[in-house]
Amino acid sequence: LAGVELSPATMAAGLGVGFGAAHCWLFPHTLPSFAHSWEAVGLTYLNLSLLILSIGWHSHLAALWIAVWAVAGVAQILLGARWHDGVFTGFGVTALAINLYTRYFEKFWDQTDAGLFFFLGGVGLFATGFAIEWWARRSPALQAEEVR
């Protein structure tokens, strides 16, 4: 990443997330609401900063920021799964979904008729929802949670 400077907003987001995660680790006996608030603020700041940096007209390094945002989303999902923290998992899934939607909009809006654009987007969302529902119904872990 030579020649790439991190923006103050991205650094502030990392500090916010780090502060919340450190609070959870150092003070496990306290209520999690304080740490979750800091994590949510930091993750919001991080994902919005990466969204702004990844928009194609913003810089000549847009592809790099798209990849960084995708990696950050996957990292948030993995950390959420590892730490059993729904805040990280939810933000990671949302970041990836917004990233994919933004790329779809950037690539196809000017090249496709509006009706076809929204039809394809709707079919894609329907197929994604159907696949997730099908997977959730077949997952033994999720079925065990429903029985409880």
mmCIF file of N, CA and C in Angstrom:
data_model
loop_
_atom_site.group_PDB
_atom_site.id
_atom_site.type_symbol
_atom_site.label_atom_id
_atom_site.label_comp_id
_atom_site.label_asym_id
_atom_site.label_seq_id
_atom_site.Cartn_x
_atom_site.Cartn_y
_atom_site.Cartn_z
ATOM 1 N N LEU A 1 0.819 -1.187 0.000
ATOM 2 C CA LEU A 1 0.000 0.000 0.000
ATOM 3 C C LEU A 1 0.863 1.250 0.000
ATOM 4 N N ALA A 2 1.950 1.208 -0.729
ATOM 5 C CA ALA A 2 2.822 2.360 -0.803
ATOM 6 C C ALA A 2 2.109 3.511 -1.497
ATOM 7 N N GLY A 3 2.220 4.685 -0.953
ATOM 8 C CA GLY A 3 1.602 5.869 -1.535
ATOM 9 C C GLY A 3 0.150 6.066 -1.152
ATOM 10 N N VAL A 4 -0.387 5.196 -0.316
ATOM 11 C CA VAL A 4 -1.777 5.312 0.114
ATOM 12 C C VAL A 4 -1.787 5.828 1.545
ATOM 13 N N GLU A 5 -2.435 6.956 1.747
ATOM 14 C CA GLU A 5 -2.547 7.515 3.085
ATOM 15 C C GLU A 5 -3.928 7.194 3.645
ATOM 16 N N LEU A 6 -3.960 6.777 4.908
ATOM 17 C CA LEU A 6 -5.239 6.560 5.558
ATOM 18 C C LEU A 6 -5.823 7.905 5.954
ATOM 19 N N SER A 7 -7.088 8.068 5.704
ATOM 20 C CA SER A 7 -7.740 9.317 6.057
ATOM 21 C C SER A 7 -7.930 9.379 7.561
ATOM 22 N N PRO A 8 -8.035 10.594 8.111
ATOM 23 C CA PRO A 8 -8.305 10.718 9.545
ATOM 24 C C PRO A 8 -9.600 10.030 9.955
ATOM 25 N N ALA A 9 -10.582 10.018 9.067
ATOM 26 C CA ALA A 9 -11.849 9.367 9.391
ATOM 27 C C ALA A 9 -11.660 7.862 9.561
ATOM 28 N N THR A 10 -10.863 7.248 8.696
ATOM 29 C CA THR A 10 -10.618 5.816 8.799
ATOM 30 C C THR A 10 -9.834 5.495 10.061
ATOM 31 N N MET A 11 -8.866 6.334 10.399
ATOM 32 C CA MET A 11 -8.111 6.112 11.626
ATOM 33 C C MET A 11 -9.006 6.290 12.857
ATOM 34 N N ALA A 12 -9.885 7.285 12.839
ATOM 35 C CA ALA A 12 -10.807 7.497 13.954
ATOM 36 C C ALA A 12 -11.755 6.314 14.100
ATOM 37 N N ALA A 13 -12.194 5.752 12.993
ATOM 38 C CA ALA A 13 -13.078 4.587 13.039
ATOM 39 C C ALA A 13 -12.368 3.405 13.675
ATOM 40 N N GLY A 14 -11.136 3.188 13.281
ATOM 41 C CA GLY A 14 -10.364 2.098 13.875
ATOM 42 C C GLY A 14 -10.170 2.285 15.365
ATOM 43 N N LEU A 15 -9.923 3.518 15.789
ATOM 44 C CA LEU A 15 -9.785 3.796 17.223
ATOM 45 C C LEU A 15 -11.090 3.539 17.965
ATOM 46 N N GLY A 16 -12.215 3.914 17.372
ATOM 47 C CA GLY A 16 -13.514 3.687 18.017
ATOM 48 C C GLY A 16 -13.803 2.214 18.197
ATOM 49 N N VAL A 17 -13.569 1.439 17.137
ATOM 50 C CA VAL A 17 -13.784 -0.002 17.223
ATOM 51 C C VAL A 17 -12.815 -0.621 18.225
ATOM 52 N N GLY A 18 -11.574 -0.189 18.159
ATOM 53 C CA GLY A 18 -10.572 -0.708 19.088
ATOM 54 C C GLY A 18 -10.900 -0.383 20.535
ATOM 55 N N PHE A 19 -11.409 0.814 20.778
ATOM 56 C CA PHE A 19 -11.779 1.213 22.135
ATOM 57 C C PHE A 19 -12.894 0.326 22.675
ATOM 58 N N GLY A 20 -13.908 0.075 21.858
ATOM 59 C CA GLY A 20 -15.010 -0.789 22.283
ATOM 60 C C GLY A 20 -14.562 -2.223 22.515
ATOM 61 N N ALA A 21 -13.744 -2.754 21.600
ATOM 62 C CA ALA A 21 -13.266 -4.132 21.745
ATOM 63 C C ALA A 21 -12.343 -4.258 22.960
ATOM 64 N N ALA A 22 -11.486 -3.255 23.181
ATOM 65 C CA ALA A 22 -10.601 -3.286 24.349
ATOM 66 C C ALA A 22 -11.409 -3.222 25.640
ATOM 67 N N HIS A 23 -12.472 -2.448 25.646
ATOM 68 C CA HIS A 23 -13.315 -2.366 26.842
ATOM 69 C C HIS A 23 -13.939 -3.723 27.145
ATOM 70 N N CYS A 24 -14.411 -4.427 26.119
ATOM 71 C CA CYS A 24 -14.979 -5.770 26.327
ATOM 72 C C CYS A 24 -13.925 -6.726 26.881
ATOM 73 N N TRP A 25 -12.701 -6.626 26.376
ATOM 74 C CA TRP A 25 -11.649 -7.545 26.766
ATOM 75 C C TRP A 25 -11.122 -7.232 28.165
ATOM 76 N N LEU A 26 -10.951 -5.939 28.482
ATOM 77 C CA LEU A 26 -10.391 -5.550 29.774
ATOM 78 C C LEU A 26 -11.403 -5.606 30.909
ATOM 79 N N PHE A 27 -12.659 -5.364 30.606
ATOM 80 C CA PHE A 27 -13.697 -5.319 31.627
ATOM 81 C C PHE A 27 -14.845 -6.263 31.275
ATOM 82 N N PRO A 28 -14.590 -7.569 31.300
ATOM 83 C CA PRO A 28 -15.638 -8.508 30.876
ATOM 84 C C PRO A 28 -16.823 -8.573 31.838
ATOM 85 N N HIS A 29 -16.657 -8.111 33.074
ATOM 86 C CA HIS A 29 -17.725 -8.181 34.059
ATOM 87 C C HIS A 29 -18.748 -7.051 33.933
ATOM 88 N N THR A 30 -18.447 -6.021 33.158
ATOM 89 C CA THR A 30 -19.371 -4.898 33.018
ATOM 90 C C THR A 30 -20.433 -5.203 31.967
ATOM 91 N N LEU A 31 -21.477 -4.407 31.981
ATOM 92 C CA LEU A 31 -22.537 -4.565 30.982
ATOM 93 C C LEU A 31 -21.987 -4.258 29.594
ATOM 94 N N PRO A 32 -22.399 -5.007 28.585
ATOM 95 C CA PRO A 32 -21.824 -4.824 27.254
ATOM 96 C C PRO A 32 -22.355 -3.612 26.491
ATOM 97 N N SER A 33 -23.332 -2.907 27.037
ATOM 98 C CA SER A 33 -23.945 -1.830 26.255
ATOM 99 C C SER A 33 -22.957 -0.714 25.927
ATOM 100 N N PHE A 34 -22.053 -0.385 26.853
ATOM 101 C CA PHE A 34 -21.076 0.673 26.589
ATOM 102 C C PHE A 34 -20.147 0.279 25.448
ATOM 103 N N ALA A 35 -19.599 -0.920 25.542
ATOM 104 C CA ALA A 35 -18.670 -1.378 24.509
ATOM 105 C C ALA A 35 -19.382 -1.545 23.168
ATOM 106 N N HIS A 36 -20.609 -2.047 23.198
ATOM 107 C CA HIS A 36 -21.355 -2.220 21.941
ATOM 108 C C HIS A 36 -21.645 -0.873 21.297
ATOM 109 N N SER A 37 -21.885 0.125 22.111
ATOM 110 C CA SER A 37 -22.110 1.463 21.553
ATOM 111 C C SER A 37 -20.865 1.970 20.847
ATOM 112 N N TRP A 38 -19.712 1.806 21.489
ATOM 113 C CA TRP A 38 -18.474 2.255 20.862
ATOM 114 C C TRP A 38 -18.161 1.454 19.617
ATOM 115 N N GLU A 39 -18.391 0.156 19.671
ATOM 116 C CA GLU A 39 -18.160 -0.672 18.491
ATOM 117 C C GLU A 39 -19.068 -0.241 17.343
ATOM 118 N N ALA A 40 -20.332 0.014 17.644
ATOM 119 C CA ALA A 40 -21.274 0.411 16.594
ATOM 120 C C ALA A 40 -20.879 1.748 15.984
ATOM 121 N N VAL A 41 -20.476 2.699 16.824
ATOM 122 C CA VAL A 41 -20.046 4.003 16.302
ATOM 123 C C VAL A 41 -18.805 3.843 15.435
ATOM 124 N N GLY A 42 -17.835 3.083 15.916
ATOM 125 C CA GLY A 42 -16.604 2.883 15.155
ATOM 126 C C GLY A 42 -16.828 2.145 13.849
ATOM 127 N N LEU A 43 -17.662 1.098 13.878
ATOM 128 C CA LEU A 43 -17.932 0.352 12.656
ATOM 129 C C LEU A 43 -18.736 1.172 11.655
ATOM 130 N N THR A 44 -19.659 1.992 12.159
ATOM 131 C CA THR A 44 -20.397 2.885 11.259
ATOM 132 C C THR A 44 -19.446 3.853 10.582
ATOM 133 N N TYR A 45 -18.575 4.449 11.378
ATOM 134 C CA TYR A 45 -17.594 5.401 10.849
ATOM 135 C C TYR A 45 -16.672 4.715 9.838
ATOM 136 N N LEU A 46 -16.199 3.521 10.164
ATOM 137 C CA LEU A 46 -15.313 2.782 9.265
ATOM 138 C C LEU A 46 -15.995 2.466 7.940
ATOM 139 N N ASN A 47 -17.205 1.894 8.005
ATOM 140 C CA ASN A 47 -17.880 1.487 6.770
ATOM 141 C C ASN A 47 -18.295 2.688 5.926
ATOM 142 N N LEU A 48 -18.732 3.764 6.555
ATOM 143 C CA LEU A 48 -19.075 4.962 5.767
ATOM 144 C C LEU A 48 -17.842 5.588 5.135
ATOM 145 N N SER A 49 -16.728 5.602 5.853
ATOM 146 C CA SER A 49 -15.481 6.136 5.283
ATOM 147 C C SER A 49 -15.054 5.321 4.071
ATOM 148 N N LEU A 50 -15.114 3.995 4.198
ATOM 149 C CA LEU A 50 -14.715 3.153 3.075
ATOM 150 C C LEU A 50 -15.701 3.249 1.920
ATOM 151 N N LEU A 51 -16.982 3.443 2.209
ATOM 152 C CA LEU A 51 -17.961 3.652 1.140
ATOM 153 C C LEU A 51 -17.626 4.907 0.347
ATOM 154 N N ILE A 52 -17.351 5.991 1.040
ATOM 155 C CA ILE A 52 -17.041 7.251 0.356
ATOM 156 C C ILE A 52 -15.755 7.126 -0.446
ATOM 157 N N LEU A 53 -14.748 6.461 0.132
ATOM 158 C CA LEU A 53 -13.490 6.297 -0.589
ATOM 159 C C LEU A 53 -13.622 5.370 -1.791
ATOM 160 N N SER A 54 -14.576 4.451 -1.762
ATOM 161 C CA SER A 54 -14.687 3.466 -2.842
ATOM 162 C C SER A 54 -15.525 3.923 -4.021
ATOM 163 N N ILE A 55 -16.199 5.047 -3.896
ATOM 164 C CA ILE A 55 -17.026 5.518 -4.999
ATOM 165 C C ILE A 55 -16.114 5.908 -6.161
ATOM 166 N N GLY A 56 -16.445 5.430 -7.362
ATOM 167 C CA GLY A 56 -15.576 5.539 -8.519
ATOM 168 C C GLY A 56 -15.108 6.937 -8.879
ATOM 169 N N TRP A 57 -15.939 7.937 -8.695
ATOM 170 C CA TRP A 57 -15.549 9.288 -9.073
ATOM 171 C C TRP A 57 -14.678 9.949 -8.015
ATOM 172 N N HIS A 58 -14.502 9.284 -6.881
ATOM 173 C CA HIS A 58 -13.795 9.915 -5.763
ATOM 174 C C HIS A 58 -12.289 9.964 -5.976
ATOM 175 N N SER A 59 -11.702 8.884 -6.467
ATOM 176 C CA SER A 59 -10.254 8.885 -6.638
ATOM 177 C C SER A 59 -9.850 7.844 -7.672
ATOM 178 N N HIS A 60 -8.597 7.916 -8.041
ATOM 179 C CA HIS A 60 -8.076 6.927 -8.985
ATOM 180 C C HIS A 60 -7.760 5.597 -8.292
ATOM 181 N N LEU A 61 -7.867 5.561 -6.974
ATOM 182 C CA LEU A 61 -7.619 4.339 -6.215
ATOM 183 C C LEU A 61 -8.916 3.649 -5.791
ATOM 184 N N ALA A 62 -9.984 3.869 -6.528
ATOM 185 C CA ALA A 62 -11.285 3.328 -6.134
ATOM 186 C C ALA A 62 -11.268 1.809 -6.030
ATOM 187 N N ALA A 63 -10.595 1.129 -6.963
ATOM 188 C CA ALA A 63 -10.559 -0.338 -6.920
ATOM 189 C C ALA A 63 -9.881 -0.835 -5.651
ATOM 190 N N LEU A 64 -8.852 -0.136 -5.212
ATOM 191 C CA LEU A 64 -8.182 -0.516 -3.972
ATOM 192 C C LEU A 64 -9.128 -0.370 -2.783
ATOM 193 N N TRP A 65 -9.869 0.736 -2.729
ATOM 194 C CA TRP A 65 -10.777 0.965 -1.597
ATOM 195 C C TRP A 65 -11.964 0.013 -1.640
ATOM 196 N N ILE A 66 -12.389 -0.402 -2.834
ATOM 197 C CA ILE A 66 -13.449 -1.412 -2.939
ATOM 198 C C ILE A 66 -12.957 -2.716 -2.320
ATOM 199 N N ALA A 67 -11.735 -3.105 -2.655
ATOM 200 C CA ALA A 67 -11.174 -4.337 -2.108
ATOM 201 C C ALA A 67 -10.965 -4.228 -0.601
ATOM 202 N N VAL A 68 -10.483 -3.088 -0.134
ATOM 203 C CA VAL A 68 -10.282 -2.890 1.306
ATOM 204 C C VAL A 68 -11.615 -2.993 2.036
ATOM 205 N N TRP A 69 -12.665 -2.394 1.462
ATOM 206 C CA TRP A 69 -13.982 -2.437 2.105
ATOM 207 C C TRP A 69 -14.537 -3.857 2.127
ATOM 208 N N ALA A 70 -14.330 -4.606 1.042
ATOM 209 C CA ALA A 70 -14.789 -6.002 1.008
ATOM 210 C C ALA A 70 -14.040 -6.839 2.048
ATOM 211 N N VAL A 71 -12.736 -6.649 2.145
ATOM 212 C CA VAL A 71 -11.940 -7.374 3.140
ATOM 213 C C VAL A 71 -12.374 -6.964 4.550
ATOM 214 N N ALA A 72 -12.641 -5.677 4.760
ATOM 215 C CA ALA A 72 -13.106 -5.210 6.071
ATOM 216 C C ALA A 72 -14.450 -5.843 6.423
ATOM 217 N N GLY A 73 -15.352 -5.965 5.447
ATOM 218 C CA GLY A 73 -16.642 -6.605 5.694
ATOM 219 C C GLY A 73 -16.489 -8.067 6.084
ATOM 220 N N VAL A 74 -15.636 -8.792 5.357
ATOM 221 C CA VAL A 74 -15.404 -10.198 5.678
ATOM 222 C C VAL A 74 -14.734 -10.318 7.056
ATOM 223 N N ALA A 75 -13.788 -9.423 7.349
ATOM 224 C CA ALA A 75 -13.124 -9.440 8.658
ATOM 225 C C ALA A 75 -14.124 -9.178 9.780
ATOM 226 N N GLN A 76 -15.071 -8.274 9.552
ATOM 227 C CA GLN A 76 -16.089 -8.004 10.569
ATOM 228 C C GLN A 76 -16.953 -9.234 10.809
ATOM 229 N N ILE A 77 -17.305 -9.945 9.757
ATOM 230 C CA ILE A 77 -18.099 -11.164 9.909
ATOM 231 C C ILE A 77 -17.307 -12.226 10.671
ATOM 232 N N LEU A 78 -16.049 -12.418 10.305
ATOM 233 C CA LEU A 78 -15.227 -13.429 10.968
ATOM 234 C C LEU A 78 -14.976 -13.082 12.432
ATOM 235 N N LEU A 79 -14.705 -11.805 12.730
ATOM 236 C CA LEU A 79 -14.516 -11.402 14.127
ATOM 237 C C LEU A 79 -15.800 -11.569 14.920
ATOM 238 N N GLY A 80 -16.919 -11.239 14.316
ATOM 239 C CA GLY A 80 -18.199 -11.415 14.996
ATOM 240 C C GLY A 80 -18.474 -12.872 15.304
ATOM 241 N N ALA A 81 -18.129 -13.761 14.371
ATOM 242 C CA ALA A 81 -18.316 -15.193 14.610
ATOM 243 C C ALA A 81 -17.348 -15.693 15.680
ATOM 244 N N ARG A 82 -16.132 -15.228 15.623
ATOM 245 C CA ARG A 82 -15.111 -15.668 16.606
ATOM 246 C C ARG A 82 -15.436 -15.193 18.005
ATOM 247 N N TRP A 83 -15.860 -13.931 18.138
ATOM 248 C CA TRP A 83 -16.129 -13.335 19.451
ATOM 249 C C TRP A 83 -17.587 -13.507 19.884
ATOM 250 N N HIS A 84 -18.410 -14.128 19.047
ATOM 251 C CA HIS A 84 -19.849 -14.266 19.321
ATOM 252 C C HIS A 84 -20.476 -12.889 19.565
ATOM 253 N N ASP A 85 -20.142 -11.964 18.672
ATOM 254 C CA ASP A 85 -20.591 -10.576 18.791
ATOM 255 C C ASP A 85 -21.453 -10.235 17.585
ATOM 256 N N GLY A 86 -22.746 -10.092 17.830
ATOM 257 C CA GLY A 86 -23.675 -9.799 16.750
ATOM 258 C C GLY A 86 -23.474 -8.434 16.118
ATOM 259 N N VAL A 87 -22.881 -7.498 16.859
ATOM 260 C CA VAL A 87 -22.641 -6.160 16.305
ATOM 261 C C VAL A 87 -21.675 -6.265 15.129
ATOM 262 N N PHE A 88 -20.551 -6.950 15.322
ATOM 263 C CA PHE A 88 -19.574 -7.105 14.249
ATOM 264 C C PHE A 88 -20.159 -7.886 13.081
ATOM 265 N N THR A 89 -20.846 -8.983 13.380
ATOM 266 C CA THR A 89 -21.413 -9.808 12.310
ATOM 267 C C THR A 89 -22.433 -9.027 11.492
ATOM 268 N N GLY A 90 -23.316 -8.320 12.168
ATOM 269 C CA GLY A 90 -24.336 -7.537 11.464
ATOM 270 C C GLY A 90 -23.746 -6.441 10.611
ATOM 271 N N PHE A 91 -22.755 -5.743 11.143
ATOM 272 C CA PHE A 91 -22.124 -4.687 10.361
ATOM 273 C C PHE A 91 -21.367 -5.262 9.168
ATOM 274 N N GLY A 92 -20.751 -6.421 9.327
ATOM 275 C CA GLY A 92 -20.026 -7.034 8.216
ATOM 276 C C GLY A 92 -20.947 -7.453 7.084
ATOM 277 N N VAL A 93 -22.050 -8.097 7.436
ATOM 278 C CA VAL A 93 -23.020 -8.515 6.416
ATOM 279 C C VAL A 93 -23.598 -7.287 5.715
ATOM 280 N N THR A 94 -23.931 -6.261 6.490
ATOM 281 C CA THR A 94 -24.480 -5.035 5.902
ATOM 282 C C THR A 94 -23.457 -4.347 5.003
ATOM 283 N N ALA A 95 -22.199 -4.313 5.428
ATOM 284 C CA ALA A 95 -21.152 -3.686 4.617
ATOM 285 C C ALA A 95 -20.995 -4.406 3.279
ATOM 286 N N LEU A 96 -20.982 -5.730 3.312
ATOM 287 C CA LEU A 96 -20.853 -6.476 2.052
ATOM 288 C C LEU A 96 -22.060 -6.266 1.149
ATOM 289 N N ALA A 97 -23.259 -6.238 1.737
ATOM 290 C CA ALA A 97 -24.467 -6.025 0.930
ATOM 291 C C ALA A 97 -24.466 -4.643 0.292
ATOM 292 N N ILE A 98 -24.108 -3.624 1.049
ATOM 293 C CA ILE A 98 -24.065 -2.270 0.495
ATOM 294 C C ILE A 98 -22.969 -2.163 -0.553
ATOM 295 N N ASN A 99 -21.843 -2.810 -0.326
ATOM 296 C CA ASN A 99 -20.751 -2.794 -1.298
ATOM 297 C C ASN A 99 -21.202 -3.419 -2.616
ATOM 298 N N LEU A 100 -21.851 -4.580 -2.545
ATOM 299 C CA LEU A 100 -22.337 -5.229 -3.771
ATOM 300 C C LEU A 100 -23.397 -4.384 -4.472
ATOM 301 N N TYR A 101 -24.326 -3.822 -3.719
ATOM 302 C CA TYR A 101 -25.362 -2.985 -4.317
ATOM 303 C C TYR A 101 -24.748 -1.749 -4.977
ATOM 304 N N THR A 102 -23.767 -1.150 -4.324
ATOM 305 C CA THR A 102 -23.123 0.039 -4.893
ATOM 306 C C THR A 102 -22.406 -0.298 -6.190
ATOM 307 N N ARG A 103 -21.708 -1.443 -6.223
ATOM 308 C CA ARG A 103 -21.016 -1.843 -7.464
ATOM 309 C C ARG A 103 -22.024 -2.134 -8.561
ATOM 310 N N TYR A 104 -23.130 -2.788 -8.222
ATOM 311 C CA TYR A 104 -24.183 -3.061 -9.209
ATOM 312 C C TYR A 104 -24.707 -1.753 -9.782
ATOM 313 N N PHE A 105 -24.962 -0.799 -8.921
ATOM 314 C CA PHE A 105 -25.490 0.494 -9.359
ATOM 315 C C PHE A 105 -24.476 1.216 -10.244
ATOM 316 N N GLU A 106 -23.199 1.226 -9.838
ATOM 317 C CA GLU A 106 -22.162 1.910 -10.614
ATOM 318 C C GLU A 106 -21.981 1.305 -12.005
ATOM 319 N N LYS A 107 -22.007 -0.010 -12.076
ATOM 320 C CA LYS A 107 -21.699 -0.678 -13.352
ATOM 321 C C LYS A 107 -22.867 -0.681 -14.333
ATOM 322 N N PHE A 108 -24.101 -0.802 -13.842
ATOM 323 C CA PHE A 108 -25.204 -1.059 -14.751
ATOM 324 C C PHE A 108 -26.208 0.082 -14.901
ATOM 325 N N TRP A 109 -26.158 1.110 -14.096
ATOM 326 C CA TRP A 109 -27.174 2.153 -14.157
ATOM 327 C C TRP A 109 -27.162 2.878 -15.497
ATOM 328 N N ASP A 110 -26.006 3.279 -15.974
ATOM 329 C CA ASP A 110 -25.923 4.028 -17.226
ATOM 330 C C ASP A 110 -26.032 3.138 -18.465
ATOM 331 N N GLN A 111 -25.804 1.846 -18.307
ATOM 332 C CA GLN A 111 -25.758 0.957 -19.462
ATOM 333 C C GLN A 111 -27.049 0.175 -19.674
ATOM 334 N N THR A 112 -27.995 0.265 -18.748
ATOM 335 C CA THR A 112 -29.185 -0.575 -18.795
ATOM 336 C C THR A 112 -30.432 0.293 -18.716
ATOM 337 N N ASP A 113 -31.491 -0.142 -19.390
ATOM 338 C CA ASP A 113 -32.786 0.504 -19.261
ATOM 339 C C ASP A 113 -33.237 0.435 -17.804
ATOM 340 N N ALA A 114 -33.892 1.471 -17.303
ATOM 341 C CA ALA A 114 -34.277 1.539 -15.889
ATOM 342 C C ALA A 114 -35.165 0.365 -15.483
ATOM 343 N N GLY A 115 -36.118 -0.002 -16.315
ATOM 344 C CA GLY A 115 -36.996 -1.128 -15.988
ATOM 345 C C GLY A 115 -36.223 -2.425 -15.851
ATOM 346 N N LEU A 116 -35.329 -2.676 -16.809
ATOM 347 C CA LEU A 116 -34.513 -3.886 -16.757
ATOM 348 C C LEU A 116 -33.573 -3.860 -15.558
ATOM 349 N N PHE A 117 -33.014 -2.692 -15.265
ATOM 350 C CA PHE A 117 -32.120 -2.532 -14.118
ATOM 351 C C PHE A 117 -32.816 -2.942 -12.825
ATOM 352 N N PHE A 118 -34.019 -2.395 -12.584
ATOM 353 C CA PHE A 118 -34.731 -2.713 -11.351
ATOM 354 C C PHE A 118 -35.273 -4.139 -11.348
ATOM 355 N N PHE A 119 -35.658 -4.653 -12.506
ATOM 356 C CA PHE A 119 -36.115 -6.040 -12.595
ATOM 357 C C PHE A 119 -34.983 -6.993 -12.231
ATOM 358 N N LEU A 120 -33.803 -6.796 -12.812
ATOM 359 C CA LEU A 120 -32.662 -7.659 -12.511
ATOM 360 C C LEU A 120 -32.243 -7.534 -11.050
ATOM 361 N N GLY A 121 -32.273 -6.309 -10.524
ATOM 362 C CA GLY A 121 -31.957 -6.112 -9.112
ATOM 363 C C GLY A 121 -32.949 -6.830 -8.208
ATOM 364 N N GLY A 122 -34.225 -6.749 -8.538
ATOM 365 C CA GLY A 122 -35.249 -7.430 -7.748
ATOM 366 C C GLY A 122 -35.123 -8.937 -7.820
ATOM 367 N N VAL A 123 -34.863 -9.463 -9.011
ATOM 368 C CA VAL A 123 -34.674 -10.902 -9.158
ATOM 369 C C VAL A 123 -33.450 -11.350 -8.355
ATOM 370 N N GLY A 124 -32.389 -10.562 -8.403
ATOM 371 C CA GLY A 124 -31.197 -10.895 -7.626
ATOM 372 C C GLY A 124 -31.460 -10.892 -6.130
ATOM 373 N N LEU A 125 -32.186 -9.896 -5.644
ATOM 374 C CA LEU A 125 -32.524 -9.850 -4.223
ATOM 375 C C LEU A 125 -33.447 -10.997 -3.833
ATOM 376 N N PHE A 126 -34.421 -11.303 -4.680
ATOM 377 C CA PHE A 126 -35.322 -12.419 -4.412
ATOM 378 C C PHE A 126 -34.554 -13.727 -4.347
ATOM 379 N N ALA A 127 -33.657 -13.944 -5.299
ATOM 380 C CA ALA A 127 -32.870 -15.181 -5.322
ATOM 381 C C ALA A 127 -31.969 -15.272 -4.093
ATOM 382 N N THR A 128 -31.382 -14.159 -3.704
ATOM 383 C CA THR A 128 -30.535 -14.154 -2.509
ATOM 384 C C THR A 128 -31.348 -14.480 -1.268
ATOM 385 N N GLY A 129 -32.498 -13.857 -1.114
ATOM 386 C CA GLY A 129 -33.361 -14.134 0.032
ATOM 387 C C GLY A 129 -33.829 -15.575 0.052
ATOM 388 N N PHE A 130 -34.191 -16.096 -1.093
ATOM 389 C CA PHE A 130 -34.623 -17.490 -1.190
ATOM 390 C C PHE A 130 -33.494 -18.428 -0.800
ATOM 391 N N ALA A 131 -32.277 -18.148 -1.283
ATOM 392 C CA ALA A 131 -31.134 -19.007 -0.965
ATOM 393 C C ALA A 131 -30.807 -18.969 0.522
ATOM 394 N N ILE A 132 -30.881 -17.803 1.128
ATOM 395 C CA ILE A 132 -30.602 -17.695 2.561
ATOM 396 C C ILE A 132 -31.670 -18.429 3.365
ATOM 397 N N GLU A 133 -32.922 -18.277 2.984
ATOM 398 C CA GLU A 133 -34.012 -18.975 3.677
ATOM 399 C C GLU A 133 -33.857 -20.490 3.530
ATOM 400 N N TRP A 134 -33.520 -20.961 2.339
ATOM 401 C CA TRP A 134 -33.322 -22.382 2.107
ATOM 402 C C TRP A 134 -32.176 -22.900 2.963
ATOM 403 N N TRP A 135 -31.078 -22.157 3.009
ATOM 404 C CA TRP A 135 -29.926 -22.558 3.812
ATOM 405 C C TRP A 135 -30.276 -22.560 5.295
ATOM 406 N N ALA A 136 -30.998 -21.563 5.763
ATOM 407 C CA ALA A 136 -31.348 -21.473 7.180
ATOM 408 C C ALA A 136 -32.252 -22.633 7.597
ATOM 409 N N ARG A 137 -33.148 -23.035 6.735
ATOM 410 C CA ARG A 137 -34.045 -24.151 7.071
ATOM 411 C C ARG A 137 -33.308 -25.491 7.100
ATOM 412 N N ARG A 138 -32.212 -25.597 6.377
ATOM 413 C CA ARG A 138 -31.447 -26.844 6.341
ATOM 414 C C ARG A 138 -30.344 -26.878 7.383
ATOM 415 N N SER A 139 -30.023 -25.753 7.996
ATOM 416 C CA SER A 139 -28.927 -25.677 8.955
ATOM 417 C C SER A 139 -29.341 -26.287 10.293
ATOM 418 N N PRO A 140 -28.656 -27.320 10.761
ATOM 419 C CA PRO A 140 -29.016 -27.936 12.041
ATOM 420 C C PRO A 140 -28.843 -26.976 13.221
ATOM 421 N N ALA A 141 -27.847 -26.100 13.152
ATOM 422 C CA ALA A 141 -27.616 -25.167 14.264
ATOM 423 C C ALA A 141 -28.790 -24.216 14.419
ATOM 424 N N LEU A 142 -29.325 -23.716 13.319
ATOM 425 C CA LEU A 142 -30.453 -22.796 13.402
ATOM 426 C C LEU A 142 -31.726 -23.519 13.798
ATOM 427 N N GLN A 143 -31.879 -24.775 13.397
ATOM 428 C CA GLN A 143 -33.046 -25.538 13.797
ATOM 429 C C GLN A 143 -33.010 -25.827 15.291
ATOM 430 N N ALA A 144 -31.824 -26.052 15.846
ATOM 431 C CA ALA A 144 -31.700 -26.297 17.278
ATOM 432 C C ALA A 144 -32.061 -25.057 18.087
ATOM 433 N N GLU A 145 -31.734 -23.865 17.576
ATOM 434 C CA GLU A 145 -32.093 -22.623 18.268
ATOM 435 C C GLU A 145 -33.604 -22.415 18.277
ATOM 436 N N GLU A 146 -34.296 -22.805 17.213
ATOM 437 C CA GLU A 146 -35.744 -22.634 17.138
ATOM 438 C C GLU A 146 -36.463 -23.535 18.123
ATOM 439 N N VAL A 147 -35.886 -24.709 18.418
ATOM 440 C CA VAL A 147 -36.524 -25.658 19.328
ATOM 441 C C VAL A 147 -36.509 -25.121 20.756
ATOM 442 N N ARG A 148 -35.443 -24.406 21.119
ATOM 443 C CA ARG A 148 -35.316 -23.880 22.485
ATOM 444 C C ARG A 148 -36.391 -22.977 22.842
#
